[in-house]
Amino acid sequence: MHPRRLLIGGNWKMNGDLASSVELAEEVVEAFEPLRESVDCVVFPPFPYLQAVARTLGNSGVILGAQDCSTEANGALTGDISAEMLVDLGVGQVIIGHSERRQVHNESDSQTCDKVHMALESGLKVMLCVGETWDERSAGRADEIVRRQLKGGLAGLAKDRVGALTIAYEPVWAIGTGKSATPKDAAMAHDLIRSDLEDLYDRPSSAAVRILYGGSVNAANAPGLFAHLQIEGALVGGASLKSGDFASILGSAATSFQGRRG
Ligand code: PGA
C-alpha cells in the first residue's frame, strides 16, 4: 500500500491577535513551500482571523481550518458559527470534538456526531478528536473511551463519507501539559482506532483516513512519533504558535514520509 502523506495541523486555539495571526500564517506558508510535495498542512486560527489568514494563505497549499462549528445550519443561536459560514470563508477542514469542547463546554458524543454530519454535508473535511483523561487511563478504560468517542462521533455516517475524515488521537492528559504519550503508546491507540474504523466501515473506504497524534507534540519529540507508521501526522497546539518549531515539525513529517516511500 502507498503510504499516506502525513498531515500536520496547527491548532492556534484562542491565542494571538490579527497582526500576529497574519504573521504566523506568512511564516507557515514560507516553511511549507519547499515541503509541499511531501507533507500536508492545515492551520486552525481563531474565527475572527479566518478571513485575514485565508488571504495570507492564498494558493500556498496550506489548508485553512476552523476550530469548531455548530450542530445547526442556521437560526437563533447567538455566538455559534455554522459550517456553511466556514465554507463561505474558504475553510476546508474543521476540528470537531476537541477535548476542550468536550470538557469545558460539556459537549456530548451525540452533539459531536451532529457536528460531524453537518460539517460533512456542508462540504468540509472533519478532524474528529478522541482521547481519554488521566483518570480514565489509570482506571484501564482508555481503549473503551476512545472507542466510545469514535463510534459515537461517527454514528449514522455513511461509508462514502468516511474518506473526508481525519481522526486525531489526543489523550487529554497530554494536551498542553508537556507530557506527550510515548510513541509506542500512541501507536497502539492508533492501531485500535484503525481496526475500529475498518470494523465500522471497511478497509477500502477507511483507507483515506489519516490518524494523527496530538498532545504536547514539539520539535524534539516529533521525529520519534513519526518513526511509527501508524502515526500519520500531528495536531499541534502550543508548538504551532512558534513558527520555527512548527516548521521543524513539518520538516520531520516530510522526512518521515520520504522514508516511508522508500
Ligand atoms: P498541545 O495541544 O500541543 O498544546 O498539547 C494539542 C491540541 O490540543 O490539539
Tab-separated table of C-alpha atoms and ligand atoms in Angstrom:
chain	number	residue	atom	x	y	z
A	1	MET	CA	0.000	0.000	0.000
A	2	HIS	CA	1.182	3.528	-0.724
A	3	PRO	CA	1.937	5.361	2.492
A	4	ARG	CA	-0.356	8.283	3.207
A	5	ARG	CA	1.277	11.702	3.245
A	6	LEU	CA	1.491	12.991	6.809
A	7	LEU	CA	-0.792	15.857	7.824
A	8	ILE	CA	0.351	18.499	10.291
A	9	GLY	CA	-2.292	20.719	11.877
A	10	GLY	CA	-1.629	23.894	13.824
A	11	ASN	CA	-4.388	24.447	16.377
A	12	TRP	CA	-3.927	28.061	17.424
A	13	LYS	CA	-6.820	27.860	19.911
A	14	MET	CA	-7.777	31.225	21.476
A	15	ASN	CA	-4.408	32.896	21.030
A	16	GLY	CA	-2.901	35.797	19.162
A	17	ASP	CA	-4.347	38.876	17.554
A	18	LEU	CA	-4.984	39.940	13.983
A	19	ALA	CA	-1.431	41.053	13.262
A	20	SER	CA	0.240	38.057	14.905
A	21	SER	CA	-2.127	35.613	13.163
A	22	VAL	CA	-1.282	37.034	9.747
A	23	GLU	CA	2.412	36.996	10.589
A	24	LEU	CA	2.256	33.389	11.780
A	25	ALA	CA	0.357	32.391	8.629
A	26	GLU	CA	3.055	34.047	6.486
A	27	GLU	CA	5.731	32.088	8.301
A	28	VAL	CA	3.835	28.810	7.898
A	29	VAL	CA	3.469	29.443	4.155
A	30	GLU	CA	7.192	30.071	3.880
A	31	ALA	CA	8.077	26.910	5.822
A	32	PHE	CA	5.592	24.795	3.867
A	33	GLU	CA	6.647	25.879	0.368
A	34	PRO	CA	9.762	23.692	-0.004
A	35	LEU	CA	7.987	20.702	1.603
A	36	ARG	CA	4.651	20.801	-0.186
A	37	GLU	CA	5.267	17.641	-2.183
A	38	SER	CA	5.999	15.638	0.977
A	39	VAL	CA	3.572	16.826	3.667
A	40	ASP	CA	0.075	18.300	4.067
A	41	CYS	CA	-0.553	21.247	6.347
A	42	VAL	CA	-3.635	22.873	7.876
A	43	VAL	CA	-3.885	25.779	10.306
A	44	PHE	CA	-6.828	26.457	12.620
A	45	PRO	CA	-6.860	30.166	13.530
A	46	PRO	CA	-9.464	31.731	15.840
A	47	PHE	CA	-12.739	32.524	13.997
A	48	PRO	CA	-12.273	36.318	13.803
A	49	TYR	CA	-8.998	35.940	11.929
A	50	LEU	CA	-10.099	33.344	9.377
A	51	GLN	CA	-10.591	35.821	6.572
A	52	ALA	CA	-7.280	37.564	7.055
A	53	VAL	CA	-5.437	34.264	7.329
A	54	ALA	CA	-7.271	32.979	4.219
A	55	ARG	CA	-5.888	35.924	2.255
A	56	THR	CA	-2.397	35.237	3.537
A	57	LEU	CA	-2.557	31.528	2.715
A	58	GLY	CA	-3.807	32.277	-0.804
A	59	ASN	CA	-2.934	29.363	-3.059
A	60	SER	CA	0.041	28.266	-0.964
A	61	GLY	CA	-1.483	24.824	-0.456
A	62	VAL	CA	-1.761	25.331	3.319
A	63	ILE	CA	-5.363	24.454	4.159
A	64	LEU	CA	-7.490	26.882	6.147
A	65	GLY	CA	-9.138	25.161	9.107
A	66	ALA	CA	-11.609	26.172	11.817
A	67	GLN	CA	-11.738	25.032	15.426
A	68	ASP	CA	-15.422	24.108	15.712
A	69	CYS	CA	-18.837	24.515	14.085
A	70	SER	CA	-22.478	24.433	15.101
A	71	THR	CA	-24.740	21.390	15.002
A	72	GLU	CA	-27.287	23.532	13.133
A	73	ALA	CA	-27.399	25.054	9.663
A	74	ASN	CA	-28.605	28.493	10.835
A	75	GLY	CA	-31.012	30.170	13.218
A	76	ALA	CA	-31.301	31.873	16.595
A	77	LEU	CA	-28.077	30.557	18.094
A	78	THR	CA	-26.219	33.513	19.498
A	79	GLY	CA	-22.480	33.084	19.329
A	80	ASP	CA	-22.482	29.976	17.152
A	81	ILE	CA	-20.838	29.609	13.751
A	82	SER	CA	-22.303	27.377	11.051
A	83	ALA	CA	-20.402	25.043	8.774
A	84	GLU	CA	-21.777	26.935	5.740
A	85	MET	CA	-20.304	30.178	7.067
A	86	LEU	CA	-16.938	28.487	7.292
A	87	VAL	CA	-17.209	27.199	3.733
A	88	ASP	CA	-18.091	30.734	2.675
A	89	LEU	CA	-14.769	31.938	4.099
A	90	GLY	CA	-12.742	29.286	2.299
A	91	VAL	CA	-12.352	26.914	5.238
A	92	GLY	CA	-11.564	23.371	4.128
A	93	GLN	CA	-11.438	21.442	7.379
A	94	VAL	CA	-12.948	21.744	10.849
A	95	ILE	CA	-11.902	20.296	14.197
A	96	ILE	CA	-14.791	18.572	15.941
A	97	GLY	CA	-14.893	17.056	19.410
A	98	HIS	CA	-11.678	18.597	20.702
A	99	SER	CA	-11.296	17.739	24.373
A	100	GLU	CA	-11.544	21.424	25.273
A	101	ARG	CA	-15.045	21.395	23.736
A	102	ARG	CA	-15.914	18.128	25.454
A	103	GLN	CA	-14.552	19.155	28.855
A	104	VAL	CA	-15.089	22.910	29.079
A	105	HIS	CA	-18.328	23.054	27.093
A	106	ASN	CA	-19.645	19.656	28.129
A	107	GLU	CA	-20.101	18.510	24.558
A	108	SER	CA	-21.513	15.013	24.294
A	109	ASP	CA	-20.760	12.322	21.732
A	110	SER	CA	-24.157	12.962	20.217
A	111	GLN	CA	-23.510	16.708	19.741
A	112	THR	CA	-20.123	15.850	18.310
A	113	CYS	CA	-21.820	13.456	15.918
A	114	ASP	CA	-24.361	16.095	14.814
A	115	LYS	CA	-21.483	18.466	14.079
A	116	VAL	CA	-19.648	15.809	12.078
A	117	HIS	CA	-22.733	15.261	9.916
A	118	MET	CA	-23.372	18.979	9.462
A	119	ALA	CA	-19.758	19.709	8.526
A	120	LEU	CA	-19.545	16.876	6.011
A	121	GLU	CA	-22.889	17.792	4.441
A	122	SER	CA	-21.586	21.325	4.005
A	123	GLY	CA	-18.537	20.041	2.176
A	124	LEU	CA	-15.964	20.455	4.953
A	125	LYS	CA	-13.425	17.843	5.861
A	126	VAL	CA	-13.538	16.867	9.512
A	127	MET	CA	-10.810	16.320	12.054
A	128	LEU	CA	-12.513	14.335	14.798
A	129	CYS	CA	-10.640	14.332	18.111
A	130	VAL	CA	-10.833	11.458	20.571
A	131	GLY	CA	-8.880	10.721	23.719
A	132	GLU	CA	-9.090	9.642	27.330
A	133	THR	CA	-8.435	11.589	30.537
A	134	TRP	CA	-5.750	10.566	33.011
A	135	ASP	CA	-8.332	9.128	35.407
A	136	GLU	CA	-9.832	7.039	32.632
A	137	ARG	CA	-6.397	5.816	31.610
A	138	SER	CA	-5.433	4.990	35.195
A	139	ALA	CA	-8.635	3.001	35.553
A	140	GLY	CA	-7.686	0.942	32.481
A	141	ARG	CA	-10.523	2.470	30.463
A	142	ALA	CA	-8.547	4.301	27.771
A	143	ASP	CA	-9.468	1.926	24.934
A	144	GLU	CA	-13.116	1.868	25.917
A	145	ILE	CA	-13.334	5.685	25.978
A	146	VAL	CA	-11.581	6.119	22.629
A	147	ARG	CA	-13.868	3.511	21.061
A	148	ARG	CA	-16.969	5.137	22.529
A	149	GLN	CA	-15.989	8.573	21.248
A	150	LEU	CA	-15.127	7.187	17.820
A	151	LYS	CA	-18.328	5.183	17.398
A	152	GLY	CA	-20.448	7.931	18.999
A	153	GLY	CA	-18.942	10.646	16.815
A	154	LEU	CA	-19.452	8.664	13.621
A	155	ALA	CA	-22.895	7.213	14.330
A	156	GLY	CA	-25.036	7.061	11.199
A	157	LEU	CA	-22.215	8.140	8.926
A	158	ALA	CA	-22.395	6.513	5.512
A	159	LYS	CA	-19.429	4.652	4.119
A	160	ASP	CA	-18.939	7.071	1.260
A	161	ARG	CA	-18.382	9.952	3.716
A	162	VAL	CA	-15.586	8.357	5.703
A	163	GLY	CA	-12.864	9.419	3.288
A	164	ALA	CA	-13.379	13.065	4.341
A	165	LEU	CA	-12.351	12.303	7.914
A	166	THR	CA	-9.123	12.629	9.802
A	167	ILE	CA	-9.001	11.226	13.328
A	168	ALA	CA	-6.804	12.909	15.925
A	169	TYR	CA	-5.933	10.763	18.919
A	170	GLU	CA	-5.393	13.306	21.666
A	171	PRO	CA	-5.092	11.924	25.192
A	172	VAL	CA	-6.464	14.707	27.388
A	173	TRP	CA	-3.649	14.339	29.919
A	174	ALA	CA	-1.088	15.061	27.206
A	175	ILE	CA	-2.674	18.258	25.912
A	176	GLY	CA	-0.848	21.403	26.933
A	177	THR	CA	0.975	19.577	29.714
A	178	GLY	CA	4.366	18.949	28.114
A	179	LYS	CA	3.768	15.225	28.814
A	180	SER	CA	3.370	13.625	25.410
A	181	ALA	CA	2.266	9.997	25.136
A	182	THR	CA	5.179	7.728	24.293
A	183	PRO	CA	5.359	6.991	20.559
A	184	LYS	CA	4.665	3.338	21.345
A	185	ASP	CA	1.543	4.073	23.402
A	186	ALA	CA	0.289	6.469	20.742
A	187	ALA	CA	0.925	3.874	18.023
A	188	MET	CA	-1.071	1.287	19.984
A	189	ALA	CA	-4.013	3.647	20.296
A	190	HIS	CA	-3.782	4.348	16.562
A	191	ASP	CA	-3.896	0.618	15.828
A	192	LEU	CA	-7.081	0.370	17.851
A	193	ILE	CA	-8.653	3.307	16.015
A	194	ARG	CA	-7.632	1.900	12.626
A	195	SER	CA	-9.105	-1.518	13.362
A	196	ASP	CA	-12.317	0.010	14.727
A	197	LEU	CA	-12.662	2.113	11.584
A	198	GLU	CA	-12.213	-0.970	9.452
A	199	ASP	CA	-14.826	-2.793	11.530
A	200	LEU	CA	-17.274	0.100	11.336
A	201	TYR	CA	-16.756	0.540	7.611
A	202	ASP	CA	-14.335	-1.469	5.534
A	203	ARG	CA	-10.723	-1.257	4.603
A	204	PRO	CA	-11.083	0.466	1.201
A	205	SER	CA	-13.481	3.157	2.453
A	206	SER	CA	-11.375	3.947	5.512
A	207	ALA	CA	-8.085	3.797	3.615
A	208	ALA	CA	-8.031	7.550	3.018
A	209	VAL	CA	-8.448	8.337	6.739
A	210	ARG	CA	-5.303	9.575	8.420
A	211	ILE	CA	-4.865	9.091	12.146
A	212	LEU	CA	-2.892	11.892	13.796
A	213	TYR	CA	-1.471	12.157	17.270
A	214	GLY	CA	-1.942	15.299	19.373
A	215	GLY	CA	-0.794	16.245	22.867
A	216	SER	CA	2.418	18.163	23.587
A	217	VAL	CA	3.945	17.471	20.186
A	218	ASN	CA	7.043	19.600	19.738
A	219	ALA	CA	10.102	19.876	17.515
A	220	ALA	CA	12.054	17.447	19.698
A	221	ASN	CA	9.536	14.616	20.044
A	222	ALA	CA	8.003	14.747	16.542
A	223	PRO	CA	10.645	12.573	14.801
A	224	GLY	CA	10.171	9.775	17.370
A	225	LEU	CA	6.400	9.864	16.913
A	226	PHE	CA	6.638	9.878	13.115
A	227	ALA	CA	9.004	6.900	13.248
A	228	HIS	CA	5.846	4.842	13.819
A	229	LEU	CA	3.946	4.163	10.607
A	230	GLN	CA	0.619	4.269	12.436
A	231	ILE	CA	1.190	7.936	13.293
A	232	GLU	CA	0.236	9.820	10.162
A	233	GLY	CA	0.783	13.350	11.344
A	234	ALA	CA	0.122	15.561	14.336
A	235	LEU	CA	-2.326	18.087	15.676
A	236	VAL	CA	-0.115	20.645	17.351
A	237	GLY	CA	-1.261	23.236	19.883
A	238	GLY	CA	1.370	25.196	21.804
A	239	ALA	CA	4.247	24.489	19.421
A	240	SER	CA	2.191	25.639	16.417
A	241	LEU	CA	2.334	29.201	17.757
A	242	LYS	CA	6.107	29.261	17.328
A	243	SER	CA	6.790	29.210	13.608
A	244	GLY	CA	10.298	27.784	13.996
A	245	ASP	CA	9.018	24.818	15.998
A	246	PHE	CA	6.103	24.269	13.655
A	247	ALA	CA	8.440	24.405	10.649
A	248	SER	CA	10.636	21.813	12.257
A	249	ILE	CA	7.631	19.503	12.852
A	250	LEU	CA	6.618	19.942	9.202
A	251	GLY	CA	10.163	19.037	8.192
A	252	SER	CA	10.155	15.898	10.353
A	253	ALA	CA	6.865	14.800	8.805
A	254	ALA	CA	8.210	15.346	5.282
A	255	THR	CA	11.353	13.367	6.078
A	256	SER	CA	9.318	10.566	7.592
A	257	PHE	CA	7.091	10.373	4.515
A	258	GLN	CA	10.117	10.179	2.233
A	259	GLY	CA	11.431	7.325	4.378
A	260	ARG	CA	8.080	5.518	4.252
A	261	ARG	CA	8.027	5.791	0.461
A	262	GLY	CA	11.479	4.245	0.435
B	1	PGA	P1	-0.788	20.914	22.687
B	1	PGA	O1	-2.303	20.904	22.153
B	1	PGA	O2	0.103	20.614	21.513
B	1	PGA	O3	-0.581	22.313	23.224
B	1	PGA	O4	-0.681	19.876	23.740
B	1	PGA	C1	-2.731	19.954	21.210
B	1	PGA	C2	-4.194	20.138	20.924
B	1	PGA	O5	-4.957	20.469	21.822
B	1	PGA	O6	-4.639	19.940	19.777
